[in-house]
Amino acid sequence: MVDTVIVESDSGPVSAVSWPAIIAGGLVAAAMTLLLLALGAGIGFSVVSPWSGLPDITTTKAATVGGIFMAVTAVMSSALGGYITGRLRVRWATSTRPDEVYFRDSAHGVLAWAFATVMGAALLASAATVVSGGAAAGAG
């Protein structure tokens, strides 16, 4: 009697999405956003209010510079998060076409940005809930 051993060498389909890399990229993007916003507050962008009285040239310029700083912060944070995601992702098979690799890397960067955005919105929503709950308790 001969014993037969069957060995499976096919590991099955592998997902093209690397969630650990996306989560890491999203966390890096969120951390970079917080760091740059703290830098902006330290520079003094949080002190200037464009709604304090009549608009003058100084207030308009300060609001414009603050808006540009916010846009640059968002772009820099998203770029860093996407870059980290692309570098940490699982290496594609060598038979994958270059345009497919580019698309997958881009999709991972967009998913990292989306994850960081949803995470930031959830953080702001929870903070707003706590603040509004405290205001309602104080009014009552």
Short mmCIF file of N, CA and C in Angstrom, two decimals:
data_model
loop_
_atom_site.label_atom_id
_atom_site.label_comp_id
_atom_site.label_asym_id
_atom_site.label_seq_id
_atom_site.Cartn_x
_atom_site.Cartn_y
_atom_site.Cartn_z
N MET A 1 0.84 -1.16 0.00
CA MET A 1 0.00 0.00 0.00
C MET A 1 0.90 1.24 0.00
N VAL A 2 0.55 2.19 -0.87
CA VAL A 2 1.36 3.40 -1.05
C VAL A 2 0.56 4.59 -0.52
N ASP A 3 1.19 5.38 0.34
CA ASP A 3 0.54 6.58 0.85
C ASP A 3 0.78 7.73 -0.13
N THR A 4 -0.26 8.49 -0.39
CA THR A 4 -0.16 9.63 -1.30
C THR A 4 -0.28 10.92 -0.49
N VAL A 5 0.63 11.82 -0.71
CA VAL A 5 0.61 13.11 -0.04
C VAL A 5 0.33 14.18 -1.09
N ILE A 6 -0.68 14.98 -0.83
CA ILE A 6 -1.03 16.06 -1.76
C ILE A 6 -0.57 17.38 -1.13
N VAL A 7 0.22 18.12 -1.86
CA VAL A 7 0.72 19.41 -1.39
C VAL A 7 0.17 20.49 -2.30
N GLU A 8 -0.50 21.46 -1.69
CA GLU A 8 -1.04 22.57 -2.47
C GLU A 8 -0.02 23.70 -2.48
N SER A 9 0.35 24.11 -3.67
CA SER A 9 1.32 25.20 -3.77
C SER A 9 0.66 26.52 -4.16
N ASP A 10 -0.61 26.47 -4.55
CA ASP A 10 -1.31 27.69 -4.94
C ASP A 10 -1.87 28.35 -3.69
N SER A 11 -1.47 29.59 -3.45
CA SER A 11 -1.90 30.28 -2.23
C SER A 11 -3.25 30.98 -2.40
N GLY A 12 -3.81 30.96 -3.59
CA GLY A 12 -5.10 31.60 -3.82
C GLY A 12 -4.93 33.05 -4.21
N PRO A 13 -6.03 33.70 -4.47
CA PRO A 13 -5.95 35.11 -4.89
C PRO A 13 -5.48 36.02 -3.76
N VAL A 14 -4.66 36.96 -4.11
CA VAL A 14 -4.14 37.93 -3.15
C VAL A 14 -4.78 39.28 -3.46
N SER A 15 -5.24 39.96 -2.42
CA SER A 15 -5.88 41.25 -2.60
C SER A 15 -4.88 42.28 -3.12
N ALA A 16 -5.36 43.15 -3.99
CA ALA A 16 -4.50 44.21 -4.52
C ALA A 16 -4.44 45.40 -3.58
N VAL A 17 -5.23 45.37 -2.52
CA VAL A 17 -5.28 46.49 -1.57
C VAL A 17 -4.51 46.11 -0.32
N SER A 18 -3.57 46.95 0.05
CA SER A 18 -2.75 46.72 1.24
C SER A 18 -3.25 47.65 2.36
N TRP A 19 -4.19 47.14 3.15
CA TRP A 19 -4.80 47.97 4.19
C TRP A 19 -3.84 48.44 5.26
N PRO A 20 -2.88 47.64 5.70
CA PRO A 20 -1.93 48.18 6.68
C PRO A 20 -1.16 49.40 6.16
N ALA A 21 -0.79 49.38 4.88
CA ALA A 21 -0.10 50.53 4.30
C ALA A 21 -1.02 51.74 4.23
N ILE A 22 -2.28 51.51 3.90
CA ILE A 22 -3.25 52.61 3.81
C ILE A 22 -3.48 53.23 5.18
N ILE A 23 -3.64 52.39 6.18
CA ILE A 23 -3.86 52.92 7.54
C ILE A 23 -2.63 53.69 8.02
N ALA A 24 -1.44 53.15 7.75
CA ALA A 24 -0.20 53.85 8.15
C ALA A 24 -0.09 55.18 7.43
N GLY A 25 -0.38 55.22 6.13
CA GLY A 25 -0.33 56.47 5.38
C GLY A 25 -1.35 57.47 5.88
N GLY A 26 -2.55 56.99 6.22
CA GLY A 26 -3.57 57.88 6.77
C GLY A 26 -3.17 58.47 8.11
N LEU A 27 -2.55 57.65 8.95
CA LEU A 27 -2.09 58.15 10.24
C LEU A 27 -0.97 59.18 10.06
N VAL A 28 -0.07 58.92 9.12
CA VAL A 28 1.01 59.88 8.85
C VAL A 28 0.43 61.19 8.33
N ALA A 29 -0.55 61.11 7.43
CA ALA A 29 -1.17 62.33 6.89
C ALA A 29 -1.88 63.11 7.99
N ALA A 30 -2.59 62.42 8.87
CA ALA A 30 -3.28 63.10 9.97
C ALA A 30 -2.28 63.73 10.94
N ALA A 31 -1.21 63.02 11.24
CA ALA A 31 -0.19 63.57 12.14
C ALA A 31 0.50 64.78 11.53
N MET A 32 0.79 64.71 10.24
CA MET A 32 1.43 65.85 9.57
C MET A 32 0.50 67.06 9.55
N THR A 33 -0.80 66.82 9.36
CA THR A 33 -1.77 67.91 9.39
C THR A 33 -1.77 68.58 10.76
N LEU A 34 -1.82 67.78 11.81
CA LEU A 34 -1.79 68.34 13.16
C LEU A 34 -0.50 69.12 13.42
N LEU A 35 0.61 68.57 12.96
CA LEU A 35 1.89 69.25 13.16
C LEU A 35 1.92 70.60 12.44
N LEU A 36 1.47 70.63 11.19
CA LEU A 36 1.49 71.88 10.44
C LEU A 36 0.47 72.89 10.97
N LEU A 37 -0.68 72.40 11.44
CA LEU A 37 -1.66 73.32 12.04
C LEU A 37 -1.13 73.92 13.34
N ALA A 38 -0.40 73.12 14.12
CA ALA A 38 0.22 73.65 15.33
C ALA A 38 1.30 74.68 14.97
N LEU A 39 2.04 74.42 13.91
CA LEU A 39 3.03 75.39 13.44
C LEU A 39 2.35 76.69 13.02
N GLY A 40 1.24 76.58 12.29
CA GLY A 40 0.49 77.77 11.88
C GLY A 40 -0.05 78.55 13.06
N ALA A 41 -0.53 77.84 14.09
CA ALA A 41 -1.00 78.51 15.29
C ALA A 41 0.16 79.20 16.01
N GLY A 42 1.33 78.56 16.00
CA GLY A 42 2.50 79.17 16.62
C GLY A 42 2.98 80.40 15.88
N ILE A 43 2.84 80.39 14.56
CA ILE A 43 3.21 81.56 13.76
C ILE A 43 2.24 82.71 14.02
N GLY A 44 0.99 82.38 14.32
CA GLY A 44 0.02 83.42 14.63
C GLY A 44 -1.20 83.44 13.73
N PHE A 45 -1.39 82.41 12.90
CA PHE A 45 -2.55 82.40 12.01
C PHE A 45 -3.86 82.24 12.77
N SER A 46 -3.83 81.70 13.98
CA SER A 46 -5.06 81.51 14.73
C SER A 46 -5.48 82.77 15.48
N VAL A 47 -4.61 83.78 15.53
CA VAL A 47 -4.91 85.00 16.26
C VAL A 47 -5.72 85.97 15.41
N VAL A 48 -5.52 85.97 14.11
CA VAL A 48 -6.16 86.92 13.22
C VAL A 48 -7.57 86.45 12.90
N SER A 49 -8.53 87.34 13.06
CA SER A 49 -9.92 87.03 12.72
C SER A 49 -10.39 87.97 11.61
N PRO A 50 -10.80 87.42 10.47
CA PRO A 50 -11.25 88.29 9.39
C PRO A 50 -12.62 88.90 9.64
N TRP A 51 -13.29 88.51 10.74
CA TRP A 51 -14.64 89.02 11.00
C TRP A 51 -14.68 90.00 12.18
N SER A 52 -13.57 90.54 12.58
CA SER A 52 -13.57 91.44 13.74
C SER A 52 -13.65 92.90 13.28
N GLY A 53 -14.84 93.35 13.03
CA GLY A 53 -15.04 94.75 12.65
C GLY A 53 -15.00 94.96 11.15
N LEU A 54 -14.72 96.18 10.76
CA LEU A 54 -14.69 96.52 9.35
C LEU A 54 -13.47 95.91 8.68
N PRO A 55 -13.65 95.41 7.47
CA PRO A 55 -12.51 94.81 6.79
C PRO A 55 -11.51 95.88 6.35
N ASP A 56 -10.28 95.61 6.58
CA ASP A 56 -9.23 96.50 6.10
C ASP A 56 -8.21 95.66 5.32
N ILE A 57 -7.23 96.31 4.80
CA ILE A 57 -6.25 95.62 3.95
C ILE A 57 -5.47 94.58 4.74
N THR A 58 -5.08 94.86 5.98
CA THR A 58 -4.29 93.94 6.79
C THR A 58 -5.07 92.66 7.09
N THR A 59 -6.34 92.81 7.44
CA THR A 59 -7.17 91.65 7.75
C THR A 59 -7.36 90.79 6.51
N THR A 60 -7.59 91.40 5.38
CA THR A 60 -7.78 90.64 4.14
C THR A 60 -6.51 89.89 3.76
N LYS A 61 -5.37 90.54 3.89
CA LYS A 61 -4.10 89.87 3.58
C LYS A 61 -3.85 88.71 4.54
N ALA A 62 -4.12 88.91 5.82
CA ALA A 62 -3.89 87.86 6.81
C ALA A 62 -4.81 86.66 6.55
N ALA A 63 -6.06 86.93 6.18
CA ALA A 63 -6.99 85.84 5.87
C ALA A 63 -6.54 85.10 4.61
N THR A 64 -6.03 85.83 3.64
CA THR A 64 -5.54 85.19 2.41
C THR A 64 -4.33 84.32 2.69
N VAL A 65 -3.39 84.82 3.48
CA VAL A 65 -2.20 84.04 3.83
C VAL A 65 -2.61 82.82 4.65
N GLY A 66 -3.54 82.98 5.57
CA GLY A 66 -4.03 81.85 6.35
C GLY A 66 -4.70 80.79 5.48
N GLY A 67 -5.49 81.22 4.51
CA GLY A 67 -6.13 80.28 3.59
C GLY A 67 -5.13 79.54 2.73
N ILE A 68 -4.12 80.26 2.25
CA ILE A 68 -3.06 79.61 1.46
C ILE A 68 -2.31 78.61 2.32
N PHE A 69 -2.04 78.97 3.58
CA PHE A 69 -1.35 78.06 4.49
C PHE A 69 -2.17 76.80 4.71
N MET A 70 -3.48 76.93 4.87
CA MET A 70 -4.35 75.76 5.05
C MET A 70 -4.33 74.86 3.82
N ALA A 71 -4.36 75.46 2.63
CA ALA A 71 -4.33 74.67 1.39
C ALA A 71 -2.99 73.95 1.24
N VAL A 72 -1.89 74.64 1.53
CA VAL A 72 -0.57 74.02 1.45
C VAL A 72 -0.44 72.90 2.48
N THR A 73 -1.00 73.11 3.67
CA THR A 73 -1.00 72.08 4.71
C THR A 73 -1.71 70.82 4.22
N ALA A 74 -2.88 70.98 3.63
CA ALA A 74 -3.63 69.83 3.14
C ALA A 74 -2.88 69.09 2.04
N VAL A 75 -2.29 69.83 1.12
CA VAL A 75 -1.56 69.20 0.00
C VAL A 75 -0.32 68.48 0.52
N MET A 76 0.45 69.13 1.39
CA MET A 76 1.67 68.51 1.90
C MET A 76 1.37 67.26 2.72
N SER A 77 0.35 67.32 3.56
CA SER A 77 0.00 66.17 4.39
C SER A 77 -0.49 65.01 3.55
N SER A 78 -1.34 65.30 2.57
CA SER A 78 -1.84 64.23 1.70
C SER A 78 -0.72 63.63 0.87
N ALA A 79 0.19 64.45 0.39
CA ALA A 79 1.31 63.95 -0.41
C ALA A 79 2.21 63.04 0.43
N LEU A 80 2.50 63.45 1.65
CA LEU A 80 3.35 62.62 2.51
C LEU A 80 2.65 61.31 2.85
N GLY A 81 1.36 61.37 3.19
CA GLY A 81 0.62 60.15 3.50
C GLY A 81 0.55 59.21 2.31
N GLY A 82 0.33 59.75 1.12
CA GLY A 82 0.30 58.92 -0.09
C GLY A 82 1.65 58.32 -0.40
N TYR A 83 2.70 59.09 -0.20
CA TYR A 83 4.05 58.58 -0.44
C TYR A 83 4.38 57.43 0.50
N ILE A 84 4.07 57.61 1.78
CA ILE A 84 4.32 56.55 2.77
C ILE A 84 3.52 55.31 2.42
N THR A 85 2.27 55.51 2.02
CA THR A 85 1.43 54.37 1.63
C THR A 85 2.03 53.63 0.45
N GLY A 86 2.48 54.35 -0.55
CA GLY A 86 3.08 53.73 -1.72
C GLY A 86 4.36 52.97 -1.39
N ARG A 87 5.13 53.48 -0.46
CA ARG A 87 6.38 52.81 -0.09
C ARG A 87 6.16 51.58 0.78
N LEU A 88 5.07 51.58 1.56
CA LEU A 88 4.82 50.46 2.48
C LEU A 88 3.95 49.36 1.88
N ARG A 89 3.38 49.60 0.73
CA ARG A 89 2.47 48.61 0.16
C ARG A 89 3.19 47.33 -0.21
N VAL A 90 2.40 46.26 -0.34
CA VAL A 90 2.95 44.97 -0.72
C VAL A 90 3.47 45.05 -2.15
N ARG A 91 4.61 44.49 -2.39
CA ARG A 91 5.20 44.53 -3.73
C ARG A 91 4.35 43.73 -4.70
N TRP A 92 4.08 44.33 -5.86
CA TRP A 92 3.26 43.66 -6.86
C TRP A 92 4.09 42.59 -7.55
N ALA A 93 3.40 41.65 -8.18
CA ALA A 93 4.08 40.60 -8.94
C ALA A 93 4.89 41.24 -10.08
N THR A 94 5.97 40.61 -10.43
CA THR A 94 6.84 41.18 -11.47
C THR A 94 6.15 41.22 -12.83
N SER A 95 5.10 40.42 -13.00
CA SER A 95 4.41 40.40 -14.29
C SER A 95 3.37 41.52 -14.42
N THR A 96 3.20 42.34 -13.39
CA THR A 96 2.23 43.43 -13.43
C THR A 96 2.75 44.54 -14.33
N ARG A 97 1.88 45.03 -15.22
CA ARG A 97 2.26 46.09 -16.15
C ARG A 97 2.54 47.39 -15.39
N PRO A 98 3.44 48.23 -15.90
CA PRO A 98 3.78 49.50 -15.22
C PRO A 98 2.59 50.43 -15.04
N ASP A 99 1.67 50.48 -16.01
CA ASP A 99 0.50 51.36 -15.85
C ASP A 99 -0.42 50.85 -14.75
N GLU A 100 -0.48 49.53 -14.57
CA GLU A 100 -1.29 48.96 -13.49
C GLU A 100 -0.65 49.24 -12.13
N VAL A 101 0.66 49.17 -12.05
CA VAL A 101 1.37 49.50 -10.81
C VAL A 101 1.13 50.95 -10.44
N TYR A 102 1.22 51.84 -11.44
CA TYR A 102 0.99 53.27 -11.20
C TYR A 102 -0.43 53.50 -10.69
N PHE A 103 -1.42 52.84 -11.32
CA PHE A 103 -2.80 52.99 -10.88
C PHE A 103 -2.99 52.49 -9.46
N ARG A 104 -2.44 51.32 -9.14
CA ARG A 104 -2.59 50.76 -7.79
C ARG A 104 -1.93 51.66 -6.74
N ASP A 105 -0.76 52.18 -7.07
CA ASP A 105 -0.09 53.09 -6.13
C ASP A 105 -0.92 54.36 -5.92
N SER A 106 -1.47 54.89 -7.01
CA SER A 106 -2.32 56.09 -6.91
C SER A 106 -3.58 55.81 -6.10
N ALA A 107 -4.18 54.64 -6.34
CA ALA A 107 -5.39 54.27 -5.59
C ALA A 107 -5.07 54.13 -4.10
N HIS A 108 -3.92 53.59 -3.77
CA HIS A 108 -3.54 53.48 -2.37
C HIS A 108 -3.35 54.86 -1.75
N GLY A 109 -2.77 55.80 -2.49
CA GLY A 109 -2.62 57.15 -1.98
C GLY A 109 -3.96 57.83 -1.74
N VAL A 110 -4.90 57.64 -2.66
CA VAL A 110 -6.24 58.22 -2.49
C VAL A 110 -6.95 57.59 -1.30
N LEU A 111 -6.80 56.28 -1.13
CA LEU A 111 -7.42 55.62 0.03
C LEU A 111 -6.81 56.09 1.34
N ALA A 112 -5.52 56.35 1.36
CA ALA A 112 -4.88 56.89 2.56
C ALA A 112 -5.42 58.28 2.87
N TRP A 113 -5.57 59.12 1.84
CA TRP A 113 -6.15 60.45 2.03
C TRP A 113 -7.59 60.34 2.56
N ALA A 114 -8.38 59.45 1.98
CA ALA A 114 -9.77 59.28 2.41
C ALA A 114 -9.83 58.79 3.86
N PHE A 115 -8.95 57.86 4.21
CA PHE A 115 -8.92 57.36 5.58
C PHE A 115 -8.56 58.48 6.56
N ALA A 116 -7.58 59.30 6.22
CA ALA A 116 -7.19 60.41 7.09
C ALA A 116 -8.31 61.43 7.20
N THR A 117 -9.02 61.68 6.11
CA THR A 117 -10.13 62.64 6.13
C THR A 117 -11.27 62.15 7.01
N VAL A 118 -11.63 60.88 6.86
CA VAL A 118 -12.71 60.32 7.67
C VAL A 118 -12.30 60.28 9.14
N MET A 119 -11.05 59.94 9.40
CA MET A 119 -10.56 59.91 10.77
C MET A 119 -10.59 61.31 11.40
N GLY A 120 -10.18 62.32 10.63
CA GLY A 120 -10.23 63.70 11.13
C GLY A 120 -11.65 64.17 11.36
N ALA A 121 -12.57 63.81 10.46
CA ALA A 121 -13.98 64.20 10.62
C ALA A 121 -14.58 63.53 11.85
N ALA A 122 -14.24 62.28 12.09
CA ALA A 122 -14.75 61.58 13.27
C ALA A 122 -14.21 62.22 14.55
N LEU A 123 -12.95 62.62 14.53
CA LEU A 123 -12.36 63.28 15.69
C LEU A 123 -13.04 64.62 15.96
N LEU A 124 -13.26 65.41 14.90
CA LEU A 124 -13.94 66.69 15.07
C LEU A 124 -15.39 66.52 15.51
N ALA A 125 -16.06 65.50 14.98
CA ALA A 125 -17.45 65.25 15.37
C ALA A 125 -17.55 64.85 16.83
N SER A 126 -16.62 64.02 17.29
CA SER A 126 -16.66 63.63 18.70
C SER A 126 -16.34 64.81 19.60
N ALA A 127 -15.42 65.66 19.19
CA ALA A 127 -15.11 66.85 19.99
C ALA A 127 -16.29 67.80 20.01
N ALA A 128 -16.97 67.97 18.87
CA ALA A 128 -18.14 68.84 18.81
C ALA A 128 -19.27 68.31 19.68
N THR A 129 -19.41 66.99 19.75
CA THR A 129 -20.43 66.38 20.59
C THR A 129 -20.15 66.67 22.06
N VAL A 130 -18.90 66.54 22.45
CA VAL A 130 -18.52 66.80 23.85
C VAL A 130 -18.75 68.26 24.19
N VAL A 131 -18.35 69.16 23.30
CA VAL A 131 -18.51 70.60 23.55
C VAL A 131 -19.99 70.98 23.62
N SER A 132 -20.78 70.48 22.67
CA SER A 132 -22.21 70.82 22.69
C SER A 132 -22.93 70.20 23.87
N GLY A 133 -22.50 69.02 24.30
CA GLY A 133 -23.08 68.40 25.49
C GLY A 133 -22.76 69.21 26.74
N GLY A 134 -21.53 69.71 26.83
CA GLY A 134 -21.14 70.54 27.97
C GLY A 134 -21.86 71.88 27.97
N ALA A 135 -22.09 72.45 26.78
CA ALA A 135 -22.82 73.72 26.69
C ALA A 135 -24.28 73.52 27.07
N ALA A 136 -24.86 72.40 26.65
CA ALA A 136 -26.25 72.13 27.00
C ALA A 136 -26.41 71.88 28.51
N ALA A 137 -25.43 71.22 29.11
CA ALA A 137 -25.48 70.98 30.55
C ALA A 137 -25.31 72.28 31.32
N GLY A 138 -24.45 73.16 30.81
CA GLY A 138 -24.23 74.45 31.48
C GLY A 138 -25.44 75.37 31.36
N ALA A 139 -26.17 75.27 30.26
CA ALA A 139 -27.35 76.12 30.07
C ALA A 139 -28.51 75.64 30.93
N GLY A 140 -28.52 74.36 31.25
CA GLY A 140 -29.64 73.79 32.00
C GLY A 140 -29.47 73.93 33.44
#
